[in-house]
Coordinates of C-alpha atoms (C1' of nucleotides) and ligand atoms in Angstrom, one line a residue:
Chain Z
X1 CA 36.4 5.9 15.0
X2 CA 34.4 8.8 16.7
X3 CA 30.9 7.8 15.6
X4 CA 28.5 4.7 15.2
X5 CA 30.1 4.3 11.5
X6 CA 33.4 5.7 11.8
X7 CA 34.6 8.8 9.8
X8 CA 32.9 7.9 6.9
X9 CA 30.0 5.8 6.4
X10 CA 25.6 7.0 6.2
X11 CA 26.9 8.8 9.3
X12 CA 28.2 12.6 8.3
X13 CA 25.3 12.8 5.7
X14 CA 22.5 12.8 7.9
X15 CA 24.3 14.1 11.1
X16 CA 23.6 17.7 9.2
X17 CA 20.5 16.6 7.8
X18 CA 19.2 16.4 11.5
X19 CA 21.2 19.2 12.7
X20 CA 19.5 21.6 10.1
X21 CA 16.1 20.6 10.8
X22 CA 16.4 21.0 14.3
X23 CA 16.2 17.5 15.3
X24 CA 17.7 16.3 18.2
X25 CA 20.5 13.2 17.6
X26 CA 19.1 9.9 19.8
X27 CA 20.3 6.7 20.7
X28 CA 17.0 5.3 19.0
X29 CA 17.4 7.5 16.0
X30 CA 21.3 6.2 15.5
X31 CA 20.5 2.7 16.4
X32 CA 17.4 2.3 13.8
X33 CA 19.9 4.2 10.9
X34 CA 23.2 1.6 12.2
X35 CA 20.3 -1.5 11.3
X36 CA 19.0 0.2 7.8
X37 CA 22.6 0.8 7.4
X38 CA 23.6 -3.1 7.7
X39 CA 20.9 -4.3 5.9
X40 CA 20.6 -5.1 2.5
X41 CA 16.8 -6.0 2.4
X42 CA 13.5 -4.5 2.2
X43 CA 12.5 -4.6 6.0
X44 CA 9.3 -4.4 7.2
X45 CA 8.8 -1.9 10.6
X46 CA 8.8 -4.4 13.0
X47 CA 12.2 -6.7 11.3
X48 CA 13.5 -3.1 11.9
X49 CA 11.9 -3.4 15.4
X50 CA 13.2 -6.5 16.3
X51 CA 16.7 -5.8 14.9
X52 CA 17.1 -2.8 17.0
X53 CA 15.6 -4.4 19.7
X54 CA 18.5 -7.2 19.9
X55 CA 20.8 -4.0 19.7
X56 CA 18.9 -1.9 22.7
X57 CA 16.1 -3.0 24.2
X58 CA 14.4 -0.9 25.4
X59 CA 13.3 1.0 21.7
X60 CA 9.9 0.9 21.1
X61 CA 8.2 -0.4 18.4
X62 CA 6.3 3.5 18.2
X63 CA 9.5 5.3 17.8
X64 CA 10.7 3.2 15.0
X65 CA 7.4 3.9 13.2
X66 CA 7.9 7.4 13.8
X67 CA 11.9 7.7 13.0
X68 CA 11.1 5.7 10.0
X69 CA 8.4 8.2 9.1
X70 CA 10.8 11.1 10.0
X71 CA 13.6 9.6 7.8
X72 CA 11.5 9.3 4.4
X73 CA 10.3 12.4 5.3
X74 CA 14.1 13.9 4.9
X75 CA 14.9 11.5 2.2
X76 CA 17.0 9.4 3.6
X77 CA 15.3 6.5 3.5
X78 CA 12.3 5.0 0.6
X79 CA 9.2 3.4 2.0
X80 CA 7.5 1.2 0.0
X81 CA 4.7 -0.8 -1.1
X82 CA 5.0 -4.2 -2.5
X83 CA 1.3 -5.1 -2.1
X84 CA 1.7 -7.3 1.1
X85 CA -0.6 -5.0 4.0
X86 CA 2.9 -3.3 5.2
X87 CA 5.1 -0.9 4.1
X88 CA 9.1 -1.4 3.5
X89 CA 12.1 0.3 4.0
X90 CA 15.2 0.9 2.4
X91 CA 18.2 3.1 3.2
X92 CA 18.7 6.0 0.3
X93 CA 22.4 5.3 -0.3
X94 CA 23.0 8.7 -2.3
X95 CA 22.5 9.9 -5.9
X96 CA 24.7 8.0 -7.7
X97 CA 23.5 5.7 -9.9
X98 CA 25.3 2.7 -8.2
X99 CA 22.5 2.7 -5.8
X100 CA 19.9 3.2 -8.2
X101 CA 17.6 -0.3 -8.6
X102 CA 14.3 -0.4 -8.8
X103 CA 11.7 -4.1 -8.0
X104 CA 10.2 -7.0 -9.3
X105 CA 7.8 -8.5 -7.4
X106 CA 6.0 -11.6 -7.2
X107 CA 2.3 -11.7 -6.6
X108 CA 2.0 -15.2 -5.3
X109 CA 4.7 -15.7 -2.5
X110 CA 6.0 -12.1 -2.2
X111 CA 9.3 -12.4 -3.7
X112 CA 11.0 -9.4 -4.2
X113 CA 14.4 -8.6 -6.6
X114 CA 16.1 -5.6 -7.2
X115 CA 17.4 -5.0 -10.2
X116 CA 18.9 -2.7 -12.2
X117 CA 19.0 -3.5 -16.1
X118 CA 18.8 -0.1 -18.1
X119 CA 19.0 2.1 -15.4
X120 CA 21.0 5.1 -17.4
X121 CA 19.0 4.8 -20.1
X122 CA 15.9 4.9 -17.1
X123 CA 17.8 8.2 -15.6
X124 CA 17.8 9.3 -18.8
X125 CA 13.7 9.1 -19.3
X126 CA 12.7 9.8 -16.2
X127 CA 14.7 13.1 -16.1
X128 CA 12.9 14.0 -19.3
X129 CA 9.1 13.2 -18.0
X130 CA 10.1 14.6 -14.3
X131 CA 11.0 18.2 -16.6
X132 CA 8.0 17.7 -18.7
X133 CA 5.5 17.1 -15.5
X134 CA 7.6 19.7 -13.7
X135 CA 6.9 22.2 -16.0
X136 CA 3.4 21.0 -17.3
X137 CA 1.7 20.5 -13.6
X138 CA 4.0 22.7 -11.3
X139 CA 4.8 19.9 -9.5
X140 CA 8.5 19.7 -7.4
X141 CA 9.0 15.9 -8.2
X142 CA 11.3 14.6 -5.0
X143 CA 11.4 11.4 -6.5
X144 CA 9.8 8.3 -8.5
X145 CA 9.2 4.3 -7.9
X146 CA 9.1 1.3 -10.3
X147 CA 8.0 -1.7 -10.3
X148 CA 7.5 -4.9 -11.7
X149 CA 5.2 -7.2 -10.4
X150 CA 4.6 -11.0 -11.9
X151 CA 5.3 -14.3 -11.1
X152 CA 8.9 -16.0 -10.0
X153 CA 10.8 -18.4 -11.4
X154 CA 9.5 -20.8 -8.8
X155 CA 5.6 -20.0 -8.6
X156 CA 5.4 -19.6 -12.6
X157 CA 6.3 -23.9 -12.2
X158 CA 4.2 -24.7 -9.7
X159 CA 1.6 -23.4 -11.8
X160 CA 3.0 -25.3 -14.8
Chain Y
X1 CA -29.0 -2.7 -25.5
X2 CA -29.0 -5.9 -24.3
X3 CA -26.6 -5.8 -21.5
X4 CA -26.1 -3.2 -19.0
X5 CA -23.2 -1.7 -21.3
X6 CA -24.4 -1.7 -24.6
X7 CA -23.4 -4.3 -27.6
X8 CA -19.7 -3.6 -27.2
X9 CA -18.4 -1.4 -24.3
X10 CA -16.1 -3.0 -21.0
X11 CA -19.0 -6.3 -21.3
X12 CA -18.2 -8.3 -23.7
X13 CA -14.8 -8.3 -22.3
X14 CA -15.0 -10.0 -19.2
X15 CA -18.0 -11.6 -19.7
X16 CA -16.2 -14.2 -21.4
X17 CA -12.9 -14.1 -19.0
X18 CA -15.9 -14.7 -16.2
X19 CA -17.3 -17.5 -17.7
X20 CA -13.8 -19.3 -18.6
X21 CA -12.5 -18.6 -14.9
X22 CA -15.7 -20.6 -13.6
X23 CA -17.0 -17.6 -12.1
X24 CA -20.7 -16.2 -11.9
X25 CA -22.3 -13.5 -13.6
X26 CA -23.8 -12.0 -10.5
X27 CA -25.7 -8.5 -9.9
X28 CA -22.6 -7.3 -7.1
X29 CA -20.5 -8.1 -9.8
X30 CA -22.0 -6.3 -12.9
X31 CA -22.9 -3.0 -10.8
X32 CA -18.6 -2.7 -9.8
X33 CA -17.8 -2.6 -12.6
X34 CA -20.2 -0.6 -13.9
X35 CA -19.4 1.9 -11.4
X36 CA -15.5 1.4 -12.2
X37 CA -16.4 2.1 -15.6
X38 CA -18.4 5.2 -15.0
X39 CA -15.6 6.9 -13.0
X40 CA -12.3 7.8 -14.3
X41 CA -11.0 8.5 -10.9
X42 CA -8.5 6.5 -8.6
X43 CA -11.6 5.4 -6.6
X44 CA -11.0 3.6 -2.9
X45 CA -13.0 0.7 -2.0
X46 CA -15.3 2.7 0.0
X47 CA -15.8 4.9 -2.8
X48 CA -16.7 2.0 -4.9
X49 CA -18.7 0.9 -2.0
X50 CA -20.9 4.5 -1.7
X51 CA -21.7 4.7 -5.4
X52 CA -22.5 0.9 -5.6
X53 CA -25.2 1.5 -3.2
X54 CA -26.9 4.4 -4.8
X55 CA -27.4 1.9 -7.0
X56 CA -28.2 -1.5 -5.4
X57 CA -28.3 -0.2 -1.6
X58 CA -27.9 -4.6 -0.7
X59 CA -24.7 -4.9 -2.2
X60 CA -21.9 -5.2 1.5
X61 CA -18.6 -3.7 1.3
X62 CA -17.3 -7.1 1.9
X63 CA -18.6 -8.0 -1.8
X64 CA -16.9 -4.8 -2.7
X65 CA -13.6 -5.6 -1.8
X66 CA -14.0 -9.2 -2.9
X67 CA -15.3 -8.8 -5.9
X68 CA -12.0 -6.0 -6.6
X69 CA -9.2 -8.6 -5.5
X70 CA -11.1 -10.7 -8.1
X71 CA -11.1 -8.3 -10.9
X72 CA -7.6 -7.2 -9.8
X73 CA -6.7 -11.6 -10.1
X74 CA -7.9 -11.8 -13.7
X75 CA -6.3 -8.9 -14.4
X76 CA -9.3 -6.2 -15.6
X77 CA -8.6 -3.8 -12.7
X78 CA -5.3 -2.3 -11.4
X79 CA -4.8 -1.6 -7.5
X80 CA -2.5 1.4 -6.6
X81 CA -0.7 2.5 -3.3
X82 CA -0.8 6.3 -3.3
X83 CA 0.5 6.1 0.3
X84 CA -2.7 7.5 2.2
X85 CA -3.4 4.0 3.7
X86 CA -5.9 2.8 1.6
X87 CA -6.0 0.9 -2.1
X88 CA -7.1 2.7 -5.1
X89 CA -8.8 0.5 -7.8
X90 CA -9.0 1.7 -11.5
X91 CA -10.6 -0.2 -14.6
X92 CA -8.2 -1.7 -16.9
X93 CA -9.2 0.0 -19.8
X94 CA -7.5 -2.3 -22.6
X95 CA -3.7 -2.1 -23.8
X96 CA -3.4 0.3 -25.9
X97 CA -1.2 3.1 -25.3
X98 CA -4.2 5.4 -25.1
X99 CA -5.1 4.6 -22.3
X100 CA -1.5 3.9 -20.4
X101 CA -0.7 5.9 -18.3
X102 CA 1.2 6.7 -14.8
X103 CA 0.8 8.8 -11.5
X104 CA 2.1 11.9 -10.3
X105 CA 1.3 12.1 -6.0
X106 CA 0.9 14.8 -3.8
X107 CA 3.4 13.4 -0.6
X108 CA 1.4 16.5 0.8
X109 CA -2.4 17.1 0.3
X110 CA -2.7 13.6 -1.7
X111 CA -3.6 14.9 -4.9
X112 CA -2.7 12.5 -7.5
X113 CA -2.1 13.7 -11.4
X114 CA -2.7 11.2 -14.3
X115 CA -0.2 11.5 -17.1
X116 CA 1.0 10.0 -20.0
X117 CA 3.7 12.5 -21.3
X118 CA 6.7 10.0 -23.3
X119 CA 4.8 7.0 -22.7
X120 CA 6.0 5.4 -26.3
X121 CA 9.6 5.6 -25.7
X122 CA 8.6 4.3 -21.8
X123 CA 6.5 1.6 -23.7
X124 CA 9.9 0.3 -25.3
X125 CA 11.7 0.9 -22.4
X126 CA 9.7 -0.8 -20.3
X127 CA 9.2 -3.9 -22.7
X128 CA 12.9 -4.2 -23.3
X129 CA 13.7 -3.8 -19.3
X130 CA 11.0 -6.8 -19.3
X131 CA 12.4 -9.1 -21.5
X132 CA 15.9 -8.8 -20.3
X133 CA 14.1 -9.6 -16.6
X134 CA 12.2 -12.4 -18.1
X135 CA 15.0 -13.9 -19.4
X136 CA 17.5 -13.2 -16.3
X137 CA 15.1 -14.1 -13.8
X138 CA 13.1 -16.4 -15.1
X139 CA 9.8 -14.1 -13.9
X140 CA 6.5 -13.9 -16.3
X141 CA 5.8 -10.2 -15.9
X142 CA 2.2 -8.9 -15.7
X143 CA 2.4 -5.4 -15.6
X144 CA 4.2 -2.6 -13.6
X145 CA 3.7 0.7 -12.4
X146 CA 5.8 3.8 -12.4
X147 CA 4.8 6.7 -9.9
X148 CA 6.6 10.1 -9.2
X149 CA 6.2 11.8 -5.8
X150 CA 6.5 15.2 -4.8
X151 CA 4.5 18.5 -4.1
X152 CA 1.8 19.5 -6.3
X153 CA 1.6 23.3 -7.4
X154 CA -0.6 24.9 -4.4
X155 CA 1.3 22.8 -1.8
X156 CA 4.5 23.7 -3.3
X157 CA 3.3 27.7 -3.1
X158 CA 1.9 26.9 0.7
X159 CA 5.3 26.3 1.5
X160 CA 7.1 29.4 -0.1
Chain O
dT1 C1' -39.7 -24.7 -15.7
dT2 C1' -38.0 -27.0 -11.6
dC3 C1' -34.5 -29.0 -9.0
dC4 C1' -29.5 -29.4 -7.5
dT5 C1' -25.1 -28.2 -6.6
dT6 C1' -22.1 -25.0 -5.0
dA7 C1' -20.2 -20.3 -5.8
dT8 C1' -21.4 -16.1 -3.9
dT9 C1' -23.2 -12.9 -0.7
dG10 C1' -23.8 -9.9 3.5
dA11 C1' -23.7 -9.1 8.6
dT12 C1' -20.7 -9.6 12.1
dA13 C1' -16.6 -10.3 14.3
dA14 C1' -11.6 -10.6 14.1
dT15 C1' -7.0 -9.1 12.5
dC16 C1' -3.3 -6.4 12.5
dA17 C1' -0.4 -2.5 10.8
dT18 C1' -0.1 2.0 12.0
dT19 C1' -1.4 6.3 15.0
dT20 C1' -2.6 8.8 18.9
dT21 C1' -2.2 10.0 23.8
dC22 C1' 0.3 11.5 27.5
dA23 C1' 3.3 11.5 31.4
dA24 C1' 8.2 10.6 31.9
dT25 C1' 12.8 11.2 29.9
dA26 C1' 16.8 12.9 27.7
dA27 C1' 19.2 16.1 24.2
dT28 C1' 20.7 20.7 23.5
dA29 C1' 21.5 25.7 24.5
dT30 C1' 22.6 29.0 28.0
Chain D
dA1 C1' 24.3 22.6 36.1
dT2 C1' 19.7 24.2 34.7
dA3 C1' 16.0 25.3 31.7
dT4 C1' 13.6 24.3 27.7
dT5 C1' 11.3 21.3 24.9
dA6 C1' 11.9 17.5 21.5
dT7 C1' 11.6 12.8 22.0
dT8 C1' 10.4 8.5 24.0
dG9 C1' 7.7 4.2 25.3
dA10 C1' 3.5 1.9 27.2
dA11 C1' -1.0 1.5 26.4
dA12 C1' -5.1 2.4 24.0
dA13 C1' -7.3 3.7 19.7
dT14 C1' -7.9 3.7 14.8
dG15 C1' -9.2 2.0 10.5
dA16 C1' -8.6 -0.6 6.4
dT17 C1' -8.9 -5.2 5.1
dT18 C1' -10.0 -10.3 6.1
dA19 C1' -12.2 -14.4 8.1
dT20 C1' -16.5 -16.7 9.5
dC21 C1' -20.7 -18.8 8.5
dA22 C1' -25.5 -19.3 7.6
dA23 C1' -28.5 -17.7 3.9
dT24 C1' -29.0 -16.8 -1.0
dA25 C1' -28.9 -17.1 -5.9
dA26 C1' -26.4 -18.4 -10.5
dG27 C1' -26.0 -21.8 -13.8
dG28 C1' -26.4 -26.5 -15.4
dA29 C1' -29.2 -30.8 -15.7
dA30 C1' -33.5 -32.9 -16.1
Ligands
MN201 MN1 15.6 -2.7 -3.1
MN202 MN1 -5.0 6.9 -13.1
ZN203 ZN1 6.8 -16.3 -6.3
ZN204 ZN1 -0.5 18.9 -2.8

DNA sequence: TTCCTTATTGATAATCATTTTCAATAATAT
DNA sequence: ATATTATTGAAAATGATTATCAATAAGGAA
């Protein structure tokens, strides 16, 4: 093992990505990517904070707010916005259709589930609408969200 | 004319969902949505707030934003994140597929696109991706958004 | 109409996620 | 190792949204 994730892993990817943009590979940078990495869940900028934190103290909150920025910027990671007053991240884990998912989430507590039911024939849509738009507007699509909101299992009881 | 939209028009509508949900008929109220009903843009609650007070220059921004997470509650206004850091509120104009339809945003300059190319085949997408989530999950869906993001046509030229 | 109850309003202050500033630091090329 | 400059972190600033609270007005009852 030669790097933070071994041969294989997130790592290689975005070593180049950084490398090509003329970034500069820190130990804040490859500490916040190790926690996105580990993660499953939609973290907010300061679970990420307090994550890496545990990990290397002295990180700032500020440069994880602005690696975070710099990472959705490249694509690596998808910010989003699930209606709660801050924004949530999620690491990009490639093209492949594995990965794919999009949300469901509930208005009342918060609740969020990914989930991926008809996701090729979704591909398969969205492909079609992103050449449509492409061609209609001009526009260089880089990439799409969906989501679901609506009540959970548990809330839609409480309110009989 | 007996109301400020006519006989039929966005009134009637809510009147009734007003009066069911125990809330007042107030002037505030009747002048948002007036102005939400006069503009077919993704307007912010400042926005809202300036044109409100051409009109009724009493009415607080508080009441604006109030009155929106109301509207947005019952379900006669949607509330979009276009990323920029602030909400943009649109009238819910019915649901019929003429008026459905979904957001193409500028990551760049902001701008953001309405369109509605393939929105039947999305319709049945979308409703069969619902039920199967309904049933899965157990989650009463509302309603859901679908947004693709990228660089419109100048921004794309601007950068080569 | 007039009176009552209480939902609603608007001015103000408070909150809080995200940005900006800027001097100090560390990653890369030579 | 040295020079260059991208990056960092502490602190302050920003700005959208929310909470407070006394004053007001909508809608029902009389
Ligand atoms: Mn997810
Ligand atoms: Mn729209
Ligand atoms: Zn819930
Ligand atoms: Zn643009």
């Amino acid at each position: 093992m030669s790097g933070r994730w071994g041969e294989r892993g997130p790592g290689k990817r975005w070593h180049r990505e950084f490398r090509g943009g003329g970034y500069r590979i820190t130990i804040p940078r490859q500490i916040i990517l190790q926690v996105l990495d580990e993660s499953k869940k939609h973290l907010s900028a300061e679970d990420i904070f307090l994550k890496v934190h545990q990990i290397y103290p002295t990180i700032g909150l500020t440069t994880v707010y602005r690696t975070l920025e710099l990472l959705v910027g490249m694509g690596l990671v998808f910010k989003f916005d699930f209606g709660d007053g801050r924004a949530r991240y999620e690491l990009c884990r490639g093209d492949d259709s594995s990965s794919h998912h999009h949300h469901l989430v509930c208005t009342n507590c918060g609740r969020i589930i990914d989930y991926a039911e008809f996701i090729e024939e979704e591909l398969e849509l969205i492909n079609k609408t992103k050449q449509e738009l492409e061609k209609k507007y001009g526009f260089e699509i880089r990439n799409h969200t969906l989501q679901f909101y609506g009540l959970c299992k548990r809330c839609k009881a409480i309110k009989e």
